[in-house]
Each structure stands twice: as C-alpha cells, then as structure tokens.
mmCIF file of C-alpha atoms and ligand atoms in Angstrom:
data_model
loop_
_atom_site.group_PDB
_atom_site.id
_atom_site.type_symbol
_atom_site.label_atom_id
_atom_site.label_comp_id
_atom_site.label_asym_id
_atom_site.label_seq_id
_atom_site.Cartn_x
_atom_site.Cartn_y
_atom_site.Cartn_z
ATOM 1 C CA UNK A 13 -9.849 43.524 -4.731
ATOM 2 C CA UNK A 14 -8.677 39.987 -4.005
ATOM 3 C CA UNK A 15 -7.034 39.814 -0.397
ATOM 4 C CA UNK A 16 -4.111 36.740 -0.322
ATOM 5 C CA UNK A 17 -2.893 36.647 2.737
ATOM 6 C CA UNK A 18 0.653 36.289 3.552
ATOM 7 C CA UNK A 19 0.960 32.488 4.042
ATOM 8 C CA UNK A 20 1.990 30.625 7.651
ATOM 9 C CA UNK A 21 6.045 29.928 7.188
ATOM 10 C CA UNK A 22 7.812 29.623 10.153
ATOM 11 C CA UNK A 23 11.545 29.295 10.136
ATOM 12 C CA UNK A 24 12.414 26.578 12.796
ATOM 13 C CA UNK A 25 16.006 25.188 13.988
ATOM 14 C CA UNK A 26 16.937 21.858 12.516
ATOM 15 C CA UNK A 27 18.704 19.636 15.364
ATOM 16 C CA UNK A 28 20.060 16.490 13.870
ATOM 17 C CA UNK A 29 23.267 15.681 15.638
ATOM 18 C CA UNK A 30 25.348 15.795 12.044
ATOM 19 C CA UNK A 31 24.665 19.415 12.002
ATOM 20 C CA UNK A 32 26.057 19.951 15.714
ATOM 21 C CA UNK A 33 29.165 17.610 15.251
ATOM 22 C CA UNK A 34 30.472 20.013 12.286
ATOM 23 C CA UNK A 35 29.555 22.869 14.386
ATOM 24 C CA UNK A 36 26.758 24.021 11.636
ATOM 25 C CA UNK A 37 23.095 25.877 12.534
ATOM 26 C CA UNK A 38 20.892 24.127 10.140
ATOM 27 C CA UNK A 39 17.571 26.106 10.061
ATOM 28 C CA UNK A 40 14.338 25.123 7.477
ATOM 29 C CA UNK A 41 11.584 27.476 6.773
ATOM 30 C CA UNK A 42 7.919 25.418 6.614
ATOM 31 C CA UNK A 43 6.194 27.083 3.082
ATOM 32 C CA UNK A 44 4.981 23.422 3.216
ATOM 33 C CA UNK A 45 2.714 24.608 6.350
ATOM 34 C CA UNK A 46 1.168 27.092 4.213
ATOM 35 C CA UNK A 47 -1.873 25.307 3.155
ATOM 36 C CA UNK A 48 -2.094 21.598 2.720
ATOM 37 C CA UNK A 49 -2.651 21.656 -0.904
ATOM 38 C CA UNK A 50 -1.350 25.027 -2.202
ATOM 39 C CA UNK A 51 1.623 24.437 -0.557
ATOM 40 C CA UNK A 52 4.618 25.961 -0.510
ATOM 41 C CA UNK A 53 6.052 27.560 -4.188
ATOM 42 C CA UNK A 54 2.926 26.395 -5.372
ATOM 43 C CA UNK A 55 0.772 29.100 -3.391
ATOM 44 C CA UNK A 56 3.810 31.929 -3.721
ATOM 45 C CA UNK A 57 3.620 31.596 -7.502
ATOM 46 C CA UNK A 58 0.226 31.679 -7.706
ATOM 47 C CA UNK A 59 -0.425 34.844 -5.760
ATOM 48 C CA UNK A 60 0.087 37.600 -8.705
ATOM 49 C CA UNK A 61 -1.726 35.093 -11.477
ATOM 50 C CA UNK A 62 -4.110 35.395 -9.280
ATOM 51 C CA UNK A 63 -4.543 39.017 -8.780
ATOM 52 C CA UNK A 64 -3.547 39.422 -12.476
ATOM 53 C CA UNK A 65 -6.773 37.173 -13.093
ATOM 54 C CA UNK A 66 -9.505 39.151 -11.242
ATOM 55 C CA UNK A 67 -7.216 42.404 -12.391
ATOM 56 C CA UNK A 68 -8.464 41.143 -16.039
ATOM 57 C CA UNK A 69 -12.117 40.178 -15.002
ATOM 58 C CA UNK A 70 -11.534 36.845 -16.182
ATOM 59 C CA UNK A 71 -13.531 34.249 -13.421
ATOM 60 C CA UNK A 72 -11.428 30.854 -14.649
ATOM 61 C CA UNK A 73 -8.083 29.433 -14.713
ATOM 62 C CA UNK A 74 -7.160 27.353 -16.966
ATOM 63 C CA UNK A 75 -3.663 25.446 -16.770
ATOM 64 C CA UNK A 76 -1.400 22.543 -17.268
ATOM 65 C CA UNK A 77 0.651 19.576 -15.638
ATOM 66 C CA UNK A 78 1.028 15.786 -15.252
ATOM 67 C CA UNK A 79 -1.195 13.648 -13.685
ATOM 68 C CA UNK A 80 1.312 14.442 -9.930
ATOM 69 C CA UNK A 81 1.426 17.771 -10.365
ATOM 70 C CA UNK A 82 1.391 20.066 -7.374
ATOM 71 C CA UNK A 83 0.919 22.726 -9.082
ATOM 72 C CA UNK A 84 -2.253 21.402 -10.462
ATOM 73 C CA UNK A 85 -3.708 20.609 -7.233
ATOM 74 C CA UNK A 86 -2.808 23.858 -5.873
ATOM 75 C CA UNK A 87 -4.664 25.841 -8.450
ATOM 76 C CA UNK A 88 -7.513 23.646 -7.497
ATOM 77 C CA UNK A 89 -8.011 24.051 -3.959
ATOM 78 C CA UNK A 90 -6.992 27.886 -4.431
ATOM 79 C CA UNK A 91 -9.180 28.926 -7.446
ATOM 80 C CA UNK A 92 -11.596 27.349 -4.983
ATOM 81 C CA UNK A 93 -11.057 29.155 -2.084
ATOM 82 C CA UNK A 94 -10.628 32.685 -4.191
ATOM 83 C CA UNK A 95 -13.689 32.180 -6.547
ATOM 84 C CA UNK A 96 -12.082 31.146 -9.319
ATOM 85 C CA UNK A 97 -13.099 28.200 -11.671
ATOM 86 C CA UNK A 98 -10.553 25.702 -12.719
ATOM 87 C CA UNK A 99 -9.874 23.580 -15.610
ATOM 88 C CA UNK A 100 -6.350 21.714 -16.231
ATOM 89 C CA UNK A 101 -5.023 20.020 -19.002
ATOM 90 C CA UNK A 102 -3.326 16.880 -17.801
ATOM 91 C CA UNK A 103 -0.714 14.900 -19.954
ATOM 92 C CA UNK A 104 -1.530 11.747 -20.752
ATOM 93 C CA UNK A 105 -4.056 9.086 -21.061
ATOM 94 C CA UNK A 106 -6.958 9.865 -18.731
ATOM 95 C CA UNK A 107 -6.791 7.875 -15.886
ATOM 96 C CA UNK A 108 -7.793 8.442 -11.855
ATOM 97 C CA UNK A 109 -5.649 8.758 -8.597
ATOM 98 C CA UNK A 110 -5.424 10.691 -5.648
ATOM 99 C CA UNK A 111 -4.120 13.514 -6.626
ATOM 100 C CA UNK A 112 -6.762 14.351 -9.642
ATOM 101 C CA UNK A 113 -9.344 12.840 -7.653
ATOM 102 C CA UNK A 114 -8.404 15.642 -5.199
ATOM 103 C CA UNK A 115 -8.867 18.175 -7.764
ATOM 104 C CA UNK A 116 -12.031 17.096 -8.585
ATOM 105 C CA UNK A 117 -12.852 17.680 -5.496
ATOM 106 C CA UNK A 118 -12.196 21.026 -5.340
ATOM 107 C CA UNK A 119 -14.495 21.661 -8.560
ATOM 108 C CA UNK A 120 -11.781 21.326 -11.389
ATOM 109 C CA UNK A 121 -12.556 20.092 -14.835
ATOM 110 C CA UNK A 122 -9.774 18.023 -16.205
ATOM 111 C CA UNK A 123 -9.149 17.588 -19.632
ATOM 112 C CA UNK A 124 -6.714 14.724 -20.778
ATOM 113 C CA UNK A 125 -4.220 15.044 -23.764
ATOM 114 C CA UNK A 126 -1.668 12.951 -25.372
ATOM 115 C CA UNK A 127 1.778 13.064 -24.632
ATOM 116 C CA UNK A 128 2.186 14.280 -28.086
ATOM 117 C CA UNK A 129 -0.508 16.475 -27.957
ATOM 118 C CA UNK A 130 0.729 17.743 -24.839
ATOM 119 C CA UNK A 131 4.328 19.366 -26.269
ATOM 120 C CA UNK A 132 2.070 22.156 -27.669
ATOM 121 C CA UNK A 133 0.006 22.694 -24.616
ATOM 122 C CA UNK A 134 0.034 26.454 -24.908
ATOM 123 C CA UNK A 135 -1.424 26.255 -28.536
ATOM 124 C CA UNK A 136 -3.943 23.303 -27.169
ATOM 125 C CA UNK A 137 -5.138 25.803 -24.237
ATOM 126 C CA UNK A 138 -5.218 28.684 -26.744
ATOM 127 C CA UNK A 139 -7.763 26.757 -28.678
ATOM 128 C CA UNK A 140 -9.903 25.196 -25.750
ATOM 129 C CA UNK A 141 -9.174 28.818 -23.968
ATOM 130 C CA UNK A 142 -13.023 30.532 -23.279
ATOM 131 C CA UNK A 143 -12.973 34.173 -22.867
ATOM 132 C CA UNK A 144 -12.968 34.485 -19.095
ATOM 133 C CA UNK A 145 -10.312 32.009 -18.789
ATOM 134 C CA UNK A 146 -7.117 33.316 -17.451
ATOM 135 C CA UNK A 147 -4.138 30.960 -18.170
ATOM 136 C CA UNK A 148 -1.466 30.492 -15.809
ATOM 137 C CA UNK A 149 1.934 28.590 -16.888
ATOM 138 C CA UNK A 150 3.390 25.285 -16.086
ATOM 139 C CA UNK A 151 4.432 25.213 -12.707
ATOM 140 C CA UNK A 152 3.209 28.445 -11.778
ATOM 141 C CA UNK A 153 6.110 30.434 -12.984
ATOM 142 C CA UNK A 154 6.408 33.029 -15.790
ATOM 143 C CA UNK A 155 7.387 36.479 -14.285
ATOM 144 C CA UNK A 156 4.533 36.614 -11.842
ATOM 145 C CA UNK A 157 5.197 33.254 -10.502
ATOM 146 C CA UNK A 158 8.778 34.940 -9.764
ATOM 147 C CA UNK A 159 7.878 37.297 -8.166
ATOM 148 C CA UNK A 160 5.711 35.970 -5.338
ATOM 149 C CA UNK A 161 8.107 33.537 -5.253
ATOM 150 C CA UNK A 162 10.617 36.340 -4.142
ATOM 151 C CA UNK A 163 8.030 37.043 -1.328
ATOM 152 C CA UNK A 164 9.877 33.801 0.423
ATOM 153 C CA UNK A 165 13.126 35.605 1.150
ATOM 154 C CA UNK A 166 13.056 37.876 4.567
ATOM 155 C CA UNK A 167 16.270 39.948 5.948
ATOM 156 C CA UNK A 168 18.288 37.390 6.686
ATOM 157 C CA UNK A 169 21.184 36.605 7.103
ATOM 158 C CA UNK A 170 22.631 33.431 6.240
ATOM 159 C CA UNK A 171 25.374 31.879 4.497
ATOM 160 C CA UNK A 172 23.730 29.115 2.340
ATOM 161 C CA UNK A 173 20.639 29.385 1.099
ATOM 162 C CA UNK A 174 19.233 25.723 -0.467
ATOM 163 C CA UNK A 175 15.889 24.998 -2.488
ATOM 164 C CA UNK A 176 14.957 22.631 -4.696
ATOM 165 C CA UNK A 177 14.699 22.950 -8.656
ATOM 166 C CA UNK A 178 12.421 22.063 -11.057
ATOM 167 C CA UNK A 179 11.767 24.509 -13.875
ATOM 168 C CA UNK A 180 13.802 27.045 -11.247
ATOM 169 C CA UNK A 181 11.198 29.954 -10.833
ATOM 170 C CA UNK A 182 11.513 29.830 -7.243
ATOM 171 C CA UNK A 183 15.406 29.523 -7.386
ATOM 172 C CA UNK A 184 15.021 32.550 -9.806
ATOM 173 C CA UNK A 185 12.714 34.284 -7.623
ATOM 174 C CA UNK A 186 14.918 33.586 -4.607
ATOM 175 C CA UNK A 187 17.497 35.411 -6.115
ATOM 176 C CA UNK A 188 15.719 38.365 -7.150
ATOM 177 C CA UNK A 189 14.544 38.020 -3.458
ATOM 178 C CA UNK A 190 17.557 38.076 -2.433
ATOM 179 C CA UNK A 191 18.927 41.332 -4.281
ATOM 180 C CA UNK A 192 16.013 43.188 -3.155
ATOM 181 C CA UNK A 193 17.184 42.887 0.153
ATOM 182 C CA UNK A 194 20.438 43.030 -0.228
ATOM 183 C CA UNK A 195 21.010 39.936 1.594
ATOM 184 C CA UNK A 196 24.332 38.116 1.700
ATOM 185 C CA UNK A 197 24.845 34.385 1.079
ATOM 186 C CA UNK A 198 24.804 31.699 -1.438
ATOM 187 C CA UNK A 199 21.628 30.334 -3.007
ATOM 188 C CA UNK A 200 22.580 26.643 -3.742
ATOM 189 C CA UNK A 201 19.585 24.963 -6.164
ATOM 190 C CA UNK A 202 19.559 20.976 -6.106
ATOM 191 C CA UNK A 203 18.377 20.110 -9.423
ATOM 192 C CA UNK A 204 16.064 17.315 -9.482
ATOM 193 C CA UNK A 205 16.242 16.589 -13.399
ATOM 194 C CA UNK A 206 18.180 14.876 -14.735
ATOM 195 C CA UNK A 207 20.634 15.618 -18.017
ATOM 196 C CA UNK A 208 19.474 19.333 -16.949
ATOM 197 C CA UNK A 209 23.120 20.723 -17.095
ATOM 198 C CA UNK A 210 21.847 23.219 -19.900
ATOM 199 C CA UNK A 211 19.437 24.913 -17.150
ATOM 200 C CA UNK A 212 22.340 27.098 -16.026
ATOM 201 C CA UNK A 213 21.631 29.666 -19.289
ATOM 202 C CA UNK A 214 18.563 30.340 -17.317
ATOM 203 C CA UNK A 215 20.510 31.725 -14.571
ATOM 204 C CA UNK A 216 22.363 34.191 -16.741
ATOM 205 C CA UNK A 217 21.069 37.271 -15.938
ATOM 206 C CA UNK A 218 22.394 36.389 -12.254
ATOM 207 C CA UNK A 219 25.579 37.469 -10.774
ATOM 208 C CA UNK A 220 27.526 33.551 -10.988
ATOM 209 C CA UNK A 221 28.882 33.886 -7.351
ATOM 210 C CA UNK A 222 25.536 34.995 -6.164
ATOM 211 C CA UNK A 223 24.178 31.143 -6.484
ATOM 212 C CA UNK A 224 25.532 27.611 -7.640
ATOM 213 C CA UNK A 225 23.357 25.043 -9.260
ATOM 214 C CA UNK A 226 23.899 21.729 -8.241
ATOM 215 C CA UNK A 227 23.320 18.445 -10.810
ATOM 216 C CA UNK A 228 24.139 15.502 -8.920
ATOM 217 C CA UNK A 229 21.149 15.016 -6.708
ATOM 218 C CA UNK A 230 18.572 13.752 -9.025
ATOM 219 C CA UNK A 231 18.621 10.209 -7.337
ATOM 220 C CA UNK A 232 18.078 8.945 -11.142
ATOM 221 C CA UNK A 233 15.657 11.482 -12.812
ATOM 222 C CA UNK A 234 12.651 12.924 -11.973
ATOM 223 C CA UNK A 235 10.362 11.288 -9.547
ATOM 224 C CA UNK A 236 12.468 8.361 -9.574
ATOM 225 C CA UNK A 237 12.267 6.894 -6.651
ATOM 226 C CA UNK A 238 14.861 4.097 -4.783
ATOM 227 C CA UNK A 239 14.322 2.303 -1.384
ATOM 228 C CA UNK A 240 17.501 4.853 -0.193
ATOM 229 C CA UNK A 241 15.413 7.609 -0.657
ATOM 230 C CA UNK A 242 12.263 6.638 0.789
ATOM 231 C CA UNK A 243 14.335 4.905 3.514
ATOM 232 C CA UNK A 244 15.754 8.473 4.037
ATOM 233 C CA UNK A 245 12.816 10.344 4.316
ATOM 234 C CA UNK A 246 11.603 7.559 7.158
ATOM 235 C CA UNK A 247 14.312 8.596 9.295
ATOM 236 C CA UNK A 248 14.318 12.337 8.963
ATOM 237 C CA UNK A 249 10.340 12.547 9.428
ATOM 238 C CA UNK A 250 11.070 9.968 12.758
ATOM 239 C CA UNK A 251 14.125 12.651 13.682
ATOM 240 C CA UNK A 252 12.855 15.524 13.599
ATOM 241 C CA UNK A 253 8.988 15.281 12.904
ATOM 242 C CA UNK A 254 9.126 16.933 8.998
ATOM 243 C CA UNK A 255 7.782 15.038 6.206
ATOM 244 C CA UNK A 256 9.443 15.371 3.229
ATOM 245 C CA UNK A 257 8.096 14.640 -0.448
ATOM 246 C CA UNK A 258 10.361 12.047 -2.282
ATOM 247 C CA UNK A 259 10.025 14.357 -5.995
ATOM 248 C CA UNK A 260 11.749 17.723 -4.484
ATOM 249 C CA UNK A 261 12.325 17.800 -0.823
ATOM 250 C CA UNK A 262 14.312 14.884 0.041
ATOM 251 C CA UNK A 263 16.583 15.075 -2.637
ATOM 252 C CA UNK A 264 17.506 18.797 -1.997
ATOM 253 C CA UNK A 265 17.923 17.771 2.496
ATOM 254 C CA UNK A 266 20.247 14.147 0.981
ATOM 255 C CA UNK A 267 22.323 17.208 -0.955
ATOM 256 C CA UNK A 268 22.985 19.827 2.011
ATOM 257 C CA UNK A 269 23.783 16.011 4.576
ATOM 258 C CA UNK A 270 26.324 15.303 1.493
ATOM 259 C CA UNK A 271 27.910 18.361 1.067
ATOM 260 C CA UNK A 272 28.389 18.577 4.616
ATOM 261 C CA UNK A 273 30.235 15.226 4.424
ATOM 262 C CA UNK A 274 32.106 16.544 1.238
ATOM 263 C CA UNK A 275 33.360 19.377 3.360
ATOM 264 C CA UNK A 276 31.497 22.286 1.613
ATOM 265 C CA UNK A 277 30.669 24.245 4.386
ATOM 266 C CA UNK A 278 33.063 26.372 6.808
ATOM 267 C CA UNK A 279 32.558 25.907 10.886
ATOM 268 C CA UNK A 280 29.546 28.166 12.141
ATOM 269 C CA UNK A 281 28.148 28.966 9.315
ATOM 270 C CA UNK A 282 24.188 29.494 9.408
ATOM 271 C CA UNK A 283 22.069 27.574 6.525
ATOM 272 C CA UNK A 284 18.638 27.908 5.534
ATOM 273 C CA UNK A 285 16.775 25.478 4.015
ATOM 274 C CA UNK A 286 13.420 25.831 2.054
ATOM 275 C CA UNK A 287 10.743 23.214 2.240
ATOM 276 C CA UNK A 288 8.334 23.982 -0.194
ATOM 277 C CA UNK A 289 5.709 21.651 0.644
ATOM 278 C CA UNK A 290 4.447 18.895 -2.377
ATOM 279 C CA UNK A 291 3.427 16.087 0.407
ATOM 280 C CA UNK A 292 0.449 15.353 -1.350
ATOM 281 C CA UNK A 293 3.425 13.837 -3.659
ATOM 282 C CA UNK A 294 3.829 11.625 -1.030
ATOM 283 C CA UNK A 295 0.311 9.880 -1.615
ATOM 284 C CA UNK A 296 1.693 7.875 -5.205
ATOM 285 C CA UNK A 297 3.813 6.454 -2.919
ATOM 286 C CA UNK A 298 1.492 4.602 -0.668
HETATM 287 C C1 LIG C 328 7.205 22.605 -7.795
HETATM 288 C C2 LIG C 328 8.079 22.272 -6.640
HETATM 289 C C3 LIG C 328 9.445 22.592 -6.629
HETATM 290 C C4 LIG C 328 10.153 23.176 -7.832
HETATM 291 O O1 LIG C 328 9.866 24.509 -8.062
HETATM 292 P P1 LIG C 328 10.326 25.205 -9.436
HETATM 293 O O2 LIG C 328 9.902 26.610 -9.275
HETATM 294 O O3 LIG C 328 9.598 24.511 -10.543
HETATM 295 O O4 LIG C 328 11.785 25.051 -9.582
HETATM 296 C C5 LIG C 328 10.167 22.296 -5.478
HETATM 297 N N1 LIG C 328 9.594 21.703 -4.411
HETATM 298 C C6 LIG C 328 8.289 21.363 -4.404
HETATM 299 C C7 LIG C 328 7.734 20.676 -3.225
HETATM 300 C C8 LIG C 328 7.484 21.642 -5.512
HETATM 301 O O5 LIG C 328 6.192 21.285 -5.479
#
C-alpha cells in the first residue's frame, strides 16, 4: 500500500502592522512548504488519485494543463517520488521553459496539442490512454481531488476562512472540510478568473451563508500580471519573509488587505489564510 504522508503545513501569525491597527489576528497556513513542487492544493488533490492509481494497478498517470501549470509539475515530481510514470498533455504549440523543463526532469513525457485540440482533452487522453495509465483531471480535482483537499481544514476556529479559486476544488473541499468538523466561520474564495460570475452554481450544494465567493480580485484575468501586483508581492515577501505567486496567492492576500480597508471585518476577529504554494509560478516571471 502506498504511504503519503501528511504534508509539512504550519499555521504561523501574520504581523503586518494593518492587521494590528484594526485590531485583527491575521494567521496563514504554509501548504506552500509542503514540497517545493507538489505544493500546496496541488499535493492535497493528488493524494487519493494517487492511491486510487496503485488501488487499480495502473503504474502511469496520465494528465492535462497549460504550459504553467502547477498541477502539471506536481504530478511530475510526485509520480516520481511514488513510482509512478507520467505523461501530460500540454495545450498549445510545443515549446520549452522552466516549468516543463522541470517536468522533464522528473521523467515526464509531454505531449503537445492544439488549443483546439485541447477543448476535448478527455476524448484526446482517452485515445492516447495505454492500459496502465491512470488519468487524473485538470487541476487535480474531481471528487478525489476534494477530498484530500478537505484534509487542509483542522479544528479551528476562526471567523474568515480565505483561499484562492481557480476551478474551486479546494474551496469545495474546504467546505466539505469544514462541515466535517463542524467548524464555524466563513470561507471567503477570491476568484482569480475573470467573467467567472457563473462559478457560483458550483457552490450549490453548499449552505450560501456557509461561504461567499468573491469576483473582483482577478487583477485583469488570469495570470495577468501588472507592475501593482508584482510591486505588491515585493513588499509582502520583504515584510514578512513569504513569497507569494502572482497567478493565485497575491491576488487572494491584495483581497483580505482590501476588504479590511472596505470595512468587512468586525474588531478581533481571527482570519486564516491559505497559501497554497504555486512559486514555481513565480519563475515566468523572471
Ligand atoms: C491550483 C492553485 C489554486 C487553485 O485551486 P483550485 O482548486 O483550482 O481552485 C490556488 N492556488 C495555487 C497556488 C494553485 O496552484
């Protein structure tokens, strides 16, 4: 049987004067410390694919992402260190940089597809698919990725919950998490698409005051970048000695600083943020 081990996460106090002046305790748990390239969601939603894989005999994975994904370059490095072979099916024309050199690295096969060709991935990896391939969704998620994912929450109690959203498995993880252990609080999710307004049907199965999805935080779409925002995570990583990634991260810490300005949160309430790692994200931008 396949032993994951629980990954290093430590919750640590946040101490940026802001937070003290509006008499807030501002706290951030480091998934990103987990492993510095299955990091963070990436190596909670893997876990039960994983298991599910050797469960089924199979001795590949075979999955999907752009030429940035995380996700991709987690199931690299871990299919390495669990035995597994990886391929991944990368949108776009082929092409070379650090992150799918990294992969490479860690023994993946990569196999490039057109954009086109790439809005029926699942029927382009059911036709590559060998028979001791095991495929694992974008992202990670799927109902297995949710459930490591709600591996992240603890007994805890705090007010705000915040995490950043991309397809929202972890967010929907973190709320089934959550319920588990019949924790208190709101789970805020900063979306970091944009025009994603339509996402909130995903969240339907959720109690509405349980969580609030929040669509103004996408700093211009995804991965868009501005000299604000990588100005922003310069002073943060010189405050407090966290590196953010400019995709997830820093978008979701610019929210929780705003809403505090915008008045959103009451005097001495306790917040916990999640920083779910993706600094390898950081390495298009140098
Ligand atoms: C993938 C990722 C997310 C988004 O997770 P979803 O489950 O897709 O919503 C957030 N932060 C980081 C660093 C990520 O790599």
């Amino acid at each position: 049987m396949l032993k994951i081990e629980d990954p290093y996460a430590p919750i640590e106090v946040l101490n940026l004067s802001k937070f003290k002046e509006h008499g807030l305790s501002v706290f951030i748990k480091r998934e990103d410390l987990s492993h510095p390239f299955i990091s963070g969601n990436k190596w909670r939603k893997l876990k039960y694919h994983l298991l599910a894989a050797q469960q089924k005999n199979k001795t590949s994975l075979l999955t999907f992402g752009g030429a940035y994904s995380n996700h991709v370059l987690a199931t690299a490095a871990a299919g390495a260190k669990y035995g597994f072979k990886t391929t991944a099916i990368i949108r776009g024309e082929k092409l070379a940089n650090p992150i799918l050199n990294l992969c490479e690295m860690f023994g993946m096969d990569l196999l490039f597809i057109s954009r086109t060709e790439y809005r029926n991935k699942e029927a382009f990896a059911l036709c590559v698919q060998t028979e001791n391939q095991y495929i694992i969704p974008e992202g990670g998620g799927g109902e297995l990725g949710e459930e490591g994912a709600a591996e992240i929450v603890e007994e805890w109690e705090y007010d705000h919950l915040f995490c950043a959203v991309g397809t929202g498995s972890t967010l929907r993880g973190l709320l089934k998490g959550m319920m588990q252990k019949q924790n208190k609080g709101l789970v805020n999710g900063i979306v970091v698409l944009k025009g994603a307004e339509g996402m909130q049907d995903d969240f339907s199965t959720y109690p509405t005051e349980r969580f609030r999805l929040h669509f103004n935080y996408h700093g211009g779409g995804y991965a868009k970048t501005s000299p604000e925002l990588l100005e922003f995570i310069r002073s943060f990583a010189s405050e407090t000695g966290i590196l953010l990634d400019q995709v997830y991260e820093a978008k979701m810490m610019i929210a929780l600083i705003d809403l505090i300005d915008k008045g959103y949160f009451k005097k001495g309430q306790k917040i916990l943020a999640l920083h779910n790692g993706g600094l390898s994200g950081l390495l298009s931008q140098l």
